[in-house]
Amino acid sequence: MPETTFRYQLPKKAIKTDCPNCGPKHRRTLSRYVDTQTGEPLPDQYGRCDRESNCGYHLNPYQKGPSGLSYADEVKARYTSKPIPRAWFSSAAKQKHKGVSKQSIIANLIHTESATLEQAERVAAFLFDQPEARPGGNGLPIEQSPVFTIPEDVFNQSLGHYHLNQFAFLLRRHFGVPVADTLLKRFAIGTSGRWPGACVFWYIDELERIRGGQIKLFDDTFHTVKYVVKDGERRSRTSWVHSAYARRCDALNQPYPAWLAAYLDERNDVQKSPCLFGLPQLLTAPADQPVAIVEAPKTAVISTPYFPGFIWLAVGALSYLNAERLAPLRGRKIELFPDLSKDGSAFDRWNRVAGDLLAQGFQITVSTYLEDNATQEEKDAGLDLADFLLDQWIEYSPEWDS
């Protein structure tokens, strides 16, 4: 078969990176494979080392792995297979957490869920075949920090109660009940008792672990409620689930549950939102559906019915955009929608980060939609995409099959 018929090839002008087998003494000796259909390089490990006689490392994307599938086979399966139920990933993740092996999880899915072998292997590969940590200075793998999460019962108790939720009320008023309720379910929006009407934006990672919950209270215009403290400082009605839980325990003079004590322990490396908001959507979305990233969870939710071609995610803050948070998106096309700013600094910052991410193999672009269409007054106000959409379309009308 002629070489040109292969989708994944080593290009004539090599794209270089460090060989995983050579070590730090020999830099940028690995020529990476590229996807001839997109022009994008494959993940770092797929390539051929230039030091053929001394190293000999060569990982071909058509080479079969332990699962019996090659990289090419897995990509083809993602594009041709039917969506896998989200519940399969959830149950498999719980089994893995309990120490169940990869092969046992595959067997369980086949026997209990009537999954095909291909489907079961895809679920297991998603959970087990994550990139290994890079070695530390002594050549040994960097030890992974323990993951601290919020229990499912705390998460489940927040779901629903939307007659007490201002954000749910605003969504229903703007989009209508059917579309709004689909959004509330899609993004697992919770209700909080921290302030009357407050909602919870849950940060759930790609393994469906509940990493944090941001509490927000919105006013009648979808903006965060502000209040003034004694010294005249303006603060927003924003908090976190773990903080609100601790506050309630203190008020009732009750001890902290074990999960909360660990979450609040300063000796533990706990981040409130270490992952993207909206990641569980990836479990059932088509592999070729592009991702759009905004700063705030509110913006991701509101933008979804306006632009349903994207999977809408939020990074949480302007400075949170980095390769670590975007790791679950490798292989997908990503478009960034930075907030407006008076001097364009927000756009410039994300544009610089996008350049760095592009060099690391991400398929990423930065949208100029807001910069091209917003007025100077809107830029001065620092509107985000949700603010802009709500201002432009007072009454929602796009067709969105929820």
Coordinates of C-alpha atoms in Angstrom, one line a residue:
M1 CA 0.0 0.0 0.0
P2 CA 1.5 3.4 -0.9
E3 CA 2.6 5.5 2.0
T4 CA 0.4 8.4 1.0
T5 CA -2.7 6.4 1.8
F6 CA -1.9 6.5 5.6
R7 CA -3.6 9.3 7.5
Y8 CA -0.9 9.5 10.1
Q9 CA 2.6 10.2 8.8
L10 CA 6.0 11.6 9.7
P11 CA 6.1 14.9 7.7
K12 CA 9.0 15.9 5.5
K13 CA 9.6 19.0 7.8
A14 CA 9.9 17.3 11.1
I15 CA 8.1 18.5 14.2
K16 CA 10.5 17.9 17.1
T17 CA 10.0 17.2 20.8
D18 CA 11.9 15.4 23.5
C19 CA 12.2 11.6 23.2
P20 CA 10.6 9.9 26.2
N21 CA 13.4 7.2 26.1
C22 CA 16.5 9.4 25.7
G23 CA 16.3 11.5 28.9
P24 CA 17.3 15.1 29.4
K25 CA 20.8 14.7 27.9
H26 CA 19.4 14.6 24.4
R27 CA 16.8 17.2 23.7
R28 CA 14.3 17.4 20.8
T29 CA 15.3 14.2 19.1
L30 CA 11.8 12.8 18.5
S31 CA 10.1 13.4 15.2
R32 CA 6.3 13.4 15.8
Y33 CA 3.6 11.9 13.6
V34 CA 1.0 14.3 12.2
D35 CA -2.6 13.9 11.2
T36 CA -2.6 14.6 7.4
Q37 CA -6.3 15.5 7.5
T38 CA -5.9 18.3 10.0
G39 CA -2.2 19.0 9.9
E40 CA -2.0 18.7 13.7
P41 CA 0.6 16.6 15.5
L42 CA -0.4 13.5 17.4
P43 CA 0.1 13.2 21.2
D44 CA 3.8 13.5 22.3
Q45 CA 4.5 9.8 22.6
Y46 CA 3.8 9.0 18.9
G47 CA 7.1 9.5 17.0
R48 CA 10.5 8.2 15.9
C49 CA 13.7 9.1 17.7
D50 CA 16.6 10.4 15.4
R51 CA 19.1 8.4 17.5
E52 CA 18.1 5.1 15.8
S53 CA 21.3 3.2 16.8
N54 CA 21.6 4.5 20.4
C55 CA 17.9 4.7 21.3
G56 CA 15.7 3.2 18.7
Y57 CA 12.4 4.5 20.2
H58 CA 9.6 4.4 17.6
L59 CA 5.9 4.4 18.5
N60 CA 3.8 4.1 15.4
P61 CA 0.1 5.3 15.6
Y62 CA -0.9 2.1 13.8
Q63 CA 0.9 -0.1 16.4
K64 CA -1.5 -2.2 18.5
G65 CA -1.5 -1.4 22.2
P66 CA -2.2 -3.6 25.2
S67 CA -6.0 -3.3 24.5
G68 CA -5.5 -4.7 21.0
L69 CA -6.3 -1.3 19.5
S70 CA -3.9 1.2 17.9
Y71 CA -4.2 4.9 18.2
A72 CA -5.7 4.9 14.7
D73 CA -8.2 2.3 15.7
E74 CA -9.3 4.3 18.8
V75 CA -9.8 7.5 16.8
K76 CA -11.9 5.6 14.2
A77 CA -13.9 4.1 17.0
R78 CA -14.6 7.5 18.6
Y79 CA -16.0 8.8 15.3
T80 CA -18.0 5.8 14.3
S81 CA -19.3 4.3 17.5
K82 CA -22.6 5.3 19.1
P83 CA -22.5 7.5 22.2
I84 CA -21.9 5.5 25.4
P85 CA -24.3 6.1 28.3
R86 CA -22.8 8.5 30.9
A87 CA -23.9 6.1 33.7
W88 CA -21.4 3.5 32.4
F89 CA -18.5 5.9 32.9
S90 CA -19.8 6.8 36.4
S91 CA -20.2 3.2 37.6
A92 CA -16.8 2.2 36.1
A93 CA -15.1 5.2 37.8
K94 CA -16.5 4.0 41.2
Q95 CA -15.3 0.5 40.5
K96 CA -11.8 1.8 39.7
H97 CA -11.8 3.9 42.9
K98 CA -12.5 0.6 44.8
G99 CA -9.5 -1.0 43.2
V100 CA -11.3 -3.1 40.5
S101 CA -8.9 -3.9 37.7
K102 CA -9.3 -2.6 34.1
Q103 CA -10.0 -6.1 32.7
S104 CA -12.6 -6.7 35.4
I105 CA -14.4 -3.4 34.6
I106 CA -14.5 -4.4 30.9
A107 CA -16.0 -7.7 31.8
N108 CA -18.6 -6.1 34.2
L109 CA -19.7 -3.7 31.5
I110 CA -20.2 -6.5 29.0
H111 CA -22.1 -8.7 31.5
T112 CA -24.2 -6.1 33.4
E113 CA -24.8 -3.4 30.8
S114 CA -24.7 -5.6 27.6
A115 CA -21.9 -3.4 26.3
T116 CA -20.0 -4.4 23.3
L117 CA -16.3 -5.2 23.7
E118 CA -15.4 -2.1 21.9
Q119 CA -17.6 0.1 24.1
A120 CA -16.3 -1.5 27.3
E121 CA -12.7 -1.0 26.2
R122 CA -13.4 2.7 25.4
V123 CA -14.8 3.3 28.9
A124 CA -11.8 1.5 30.5
A125 CA -9.3 3.3 28.3
F126 CA -10.9 6.7 29.3
L127 CA -10.3 5.8 33.0
F128 CA -7.0 4.0 32.9
D129 CA -5.0 5.1 29.9
Q130 CA -4.2 8.7 31.1
P131 CA -0.8 10.1 30.4
E132 CA 1.7 9.2 33.1
A133 CA 3.3 11.9 35.2
R134 CA 6.6 13.2 33.9
P135 CA 9.7 12.2 35.9
G136 CA 11.1 14.4 38.5
G137 CA 14.6 15.6 38.9
N138 CA 15.8 12.2 40.3
G139 CA 14.3 10.3 37.3
L140 CA 11.4 8.9 39.3
P141 CA 7.8 9.7 38.5
I142 CA 6.4 12.7 40.4
E143 CA 4.1 11.5 43.2
Q144 CA 0.5 12.4 42.5
S145 CA -1.2 14.4 45.2
P146 CA -4.4 12.8 46.7
V147 CA -7.6 14.2 45.3
F148 CA -10.0 15.8 47.8
T149 CA -13.6 15.8 46.7
I150 CA -17.1 16.7 48.0
P151 CA -19.4 13.7 48.7
E152 CA -22.1 12.8 46.3
D153 CA -24.8 13.1 49.0
V154 CA -23.9 16.8 49.4
F155 CA -24.0 17.3 45.7
N156 CA -27.4 15.4 45.3
Q157 CA -29.0 17.4 48.1
S158 CA -28.4 20.6 46.1
L159 CA -30.1 19.4 42.9
G160 CA -33.6 20.7 42.2
H161 CA -35.4 23.1 44.5
Y162 CA -35.5 25.4 41.5
H163 CA -38.5 27.4 42.9
L164 CA -35.9 28.7 45.4
N165 CA -33.2 29.4 42.8
Q166 CA -32.9 32.8 41.2
F167 CA -30.6 31.6 38.4
A168 CA -33.2 28.9 37.5
F169 CA -35.9 31.6 37.6
L170 CA -33.9 33.9 35.2
L171 CA -33.2 31.0 32.8
R172 CA -36.9 30.0 32.7
R173 CA -37.9 33.6 32.1
H174 CA -35.5 34.2 29.3
F175 CA -35.5 30.8 27.5
G176 CA -38.8 29.3 28.6
V177 CA -39.2 26.3 30.9
P178 CA -38.3 23.4 28.6
V179 CA -35.0 24.9 27.4
A180 CA -34.1 26.2 30.9
D181 CA -34.8 22.9 32.6
T182 CA -32.6 21.1 30.0
L183 CA -29.8 23.5 30.8
L184 CA -30.2 23.0 34.6
K185 CA -30.0 19.3 34.2
R186 CA -27.2 19.4 31.6
F187 CA -24.9 21.5 33.8
A188 CA -26.1 19.9 37.1
I189 CA -27.0 23.3 38.6
G190 CA -27.6 23.2 42.3
T191 CA -29.5 25.3 44.8
S192 CA -27.8 26.7 47.9
G193 CA -29.2 27.9 51.3
R194 CA -26.3 30.2 51.8
W195 CA -28.4 33.2 50.6
P196 CA -32.1 33.0 49.6
G197 CA -32.1 32.4 45.8
A198 CA -28.4 31.3 45.5
C199 CA -27.3 28.6 43.0
V200 CA -24.4 26.2 42.9
F201 CA -22.1 25.8 39.9
W202 CA -20.5 22.3 40.4
Y203 CA -17.0 21.7 39.2
I204 CA -16.9 18.0 38.2
D205 CA -13.8 16.6 36.5
E206 CA -13.5 14.2 33.6
L207 CA -13.7 11.2 36.0
E208 CA -17.0 12.6 37.5
R209 CA -15.3 13.5 40.8
I210 CA -16.9 16.5 42.5
R211 CA -14.0 18.8 43.0
G212 CA -15.8 22.0 44.2
G213 CA -19.0 24.0 44.1
Q214 CA -19.2 27.7 43.6
I215 CA -22.2 29.5 45.2
K216 CA -23.6 32.6 43.4
L217 CA -26.5 34.9 43.9
F218 CA -27.7 36.8 40.9
D219 CA -29.8 39.9 40.6
D220 CA -32.6 40.4 38.1
T221 CA -30.1 41.1 35.2
F222 CA -28.0 37.9 35.5
H223 CA -25.3 39.8 37.4
T224 CA -23.8 38.8 40.7
V225 CA -25.4 40.6 43.7
K226 CA -23.1 43.1 45.3
Y227 CA -23.2 44.4 48.9
V228 CA -21.3 46.9 51.0
V229 CA -19.4 46.1 54.2
K230 CA -18.9 48.4 57.1
D231 CA -15.8 50.1 55.6
G232 CA -17.6 50.8 52.3
E233 CA -16.0 48.0 50.4
R234 CA -18.2 46.3 47.8
R235 CA -18.2 42.5 47.8
S236 CA -20.1 40.0 45.7
R237 CA -22.5 37.3 46.9
T238 CA -20.1 34.6 46.0
S239 CA -18.9 31.7 48.1
W240 CA -18.0 28.0 48.0
V241 CA -19.9 24.9 49.1
H242 CA -17.2 23.8 51.6
S243 CA -17.1 27.3 53.1
A244 CA -20.9 27.4 53.5
Y245 CA -20.9 23.9 55.0
A246 CA -18.3 24.9 57.5
R247 CA -20.2 28.0 58.4
R248 CA -23.3 26.0 59.1
C249 CA -21.4 23.5 61.3
D250 CA -19.9 26.4 63.3
A251 CA -23.3 28.0 63.7
L252 CA -24.8 24.7 65.0
N253 CA -21.7 23.9 67.1
Q254 CA -21.3 20.6 65.2
P255 CA -18.0 18.9 64.3
Y256 CA -16.8 18.9 60.7
P257 CA -17.4 15.7 58.8
A258 CA -14.2 13.9 57.7
W259 CA -14.4 15.1 54.1
L260 CA -14.7 18.7 55.2
A261 CA -11.9 18.5 57.7
A262 CA -9.6 17.1 55.0
Y263 CA -10.8 19.7 52.4
L264 CA -10.1 22.6 54.8
D265 CA -6.8 21.2 56.1
E266 CA -4.1 23.7 55.1
R267 CA -1.6 20.8 54.8
N268 CA -3.6 19.4 51.9
D269 CA -3.2 20.8 48.4
V270 CA -6.9 21.5 47.7
Q271 CA -8.0 23.7 44.9
K272 CA -11.6 24.9 44.8
S273 CA -12.0 24.6 41.0
P274 CA -9.0 22.6 39.6
C275 CA -10.9 21.6 36.5
L276 CA -13.2 23.1 33.8
F277 CA -16.8 23.6 34.5
G278 CA -19.1 21.4 32.4
L279 CA -16.7 18.6 31.7
P280 CA -19.2 15.7 32.1
Q281 CA -20.7 16.8 28.8
L282 CA -17.7 15.2 27.1
L283 CA -18.8 11.7 28.2
T284 CA -21.7 11.6 25.7
A285 CA -20.8 14.3 23.2
P286 CA -19.6 13.3 19.7
A287 CA -15.8 13.2 19.4
D288 CA -15.7 15.7 16.6
Q289 CA -17.9 18.3 18.3
P290 CA -15.8 21.4 19.0
V291 CA -15.4 23.0 22.5
A292 CA -16.0 26.6 23.4
I293 CA -14.4 28.0 26.5
V294 CA -15.5 31.1 28.4
E295 CA -14.5 32.5 31.8
A296 CA -17.6 32.1 33.9
P297 CA -20.0 29.2 34.4
K298 CA -23.0 31.5 33.9
T299 CA -21.7 32.4 30.5
A300 CA -21.2 28.7 29.5
V301 CA -24.8 27.9 30.5
I302 CA -26.4 30.9 28.7
S303 CA -24.3 30.5 25.5
T304 CA -25.3 26.8 25.0
P305 CA -28.7 27.4 23.4
Y306 CA -27.5 30.3 21.3
F307 CA -24.6 28.3 19.8
P308 CA -25.5 24.6 20.2
G309 CA -22.7 23.5 17.8
F310 CA -20.2 23.9 20.6
I311 CA -19.7 22.1 23.9
W312 CA -19.6 25.1 26.3
L313 CA -17.2 25.0 29.2
A314 CA -15.9 27.6 31.7
V315 CA -12.4 27.9 33.0
G316 CA -13.5 29.8 36.1
A317 CA -11.2 32.9 36.0
L318 CA -9.1 34.8 33.5
S319 CA -5.8 33.4 34.9
Y320 CA -7.0 29.8 35.0
L321 CA -6.5 29.1 31.3
N322 CA -3.6 26.6 31.1
A323 CA -2.6 23.2 29.7
E324 CA -3.3 21.4 33.0
R325 CA -7.0 22.4 33.0
L326 CA -7.4 21.8 29.3
A327 CA -5.8 18.4 29.4
P328 CA -9.1 16.5 29.0
L329 CA -9.7 18.4 25.7
R330 CA -6.6 17.1 23.8
G331 CA -7.7 15.9 20.4
R332 CA -10.7 18.2 20.2
K333 CA -11.0 21.6 18.4
I334 CA -11.1 24.4 21.0
E335 CA -12.3 28.0 20.5
L336 CA -11.7 30.6 23.3
F337 CA -14.2 33.4 23.9
P338 CA -12.4 35.9 26.3
D339 CA -14.3 38.6 28.1
L340 CA -14.3 42.2 26.8
S341 CA -11.9 44.7 28.4
K342 CA -11.4 48.4 28.0
D343 CA -7.9 48.0 26.5
G344 CA -8.3 44.5 25.0
S345 CA -6.0 43.1 27.7
A346 CA -8.2 40.1 28.3
F347 CA -8.2 39.1 24.7
D348 CA -4.5 39.7 24.4
R349 CA -3.8 37.5 27.5
W350 CA -5.8 34.5 26.2
N351 CA -4.3 35.0 22.7
R352 CA -0.8 34.6 24.2
V353 CA -1.8 31.6 26.2
A354 CA -3.4 30.1 23.1
G355 CA -0.1 30.4 21.3
D356 CA 1.6 28.5 24.0
L357 CA -1.1 25.8 24.0
L358 CA -0.9 25.5 20.2
A359 CA 2.8 24.8 20.5
Q360 CA 2.0 22.0 23.0
G361 CA -0.3 20.2 20.5
F362 CA -3.7 21.7 21.3
Q363 CA -6.0 22.5 18.4
I364 CA -7.0 26.0 19.7
T365 CA -8.1 29.3 18.3
V366 CA -9.3 32.6 19.8
S367 CA -12.7 34.0 18.7
T368 CA -12.8 37.7 17.7
Y369 CA -16.6 37.6 17.8
L370 CA -16.9 40.0 20.8
E371 CA -14.0 42.2 19.8
D372 CA -15.5 42.6 16.3
N373 CA -19.1 43.3 17.3
A374 CA -19.0 45.1 20.7
T375 CA -19.2 48.8 21.1
Q376 CA -16.5 50.8 23.0
E377 CA -19.0 51.3 25.8
E378 CA -19.5 47.5 26.0
K379 CA -15.8 47.0 26.1
D380 CA -15.4 49.7 28.8
A381 CA -18.0 47.8 30.9
G382 CA -16.0 44.5 30.5
L383 CA -19.0 42.5 29.3
D384 CA -18.7 38.8 28.7
L385 CA -20.3 36.8 26.0
A386 CA -23.5 36.1 28.1
D387 CA -23.9 39.9 28.8
F388 CA -23.5 40.6 25.1
L389 CA -26.0 38.0 24.1
L390 CA -28.6 39.1 26.6
D391 CA -28.2 42.7 25.6
Q392 CA -28.5 41.9 21.9
W393 CA -31.4 39.5 22.2
I394 CA -33.8 40.6 24.9
E395 CA -36.2 37.8 23.9
Y396 CA -34.7 34.4 23.1
S397 CA -35.7 33.0 19.8
P398 CA -33.0 30.7 18.3
E399 CA -34.1 27.1 17.5
W400 CA -32.6 24.7 20.0
D401 CA -33.8 21.2 20.2
S402 CA -33.3 20.4 23.9

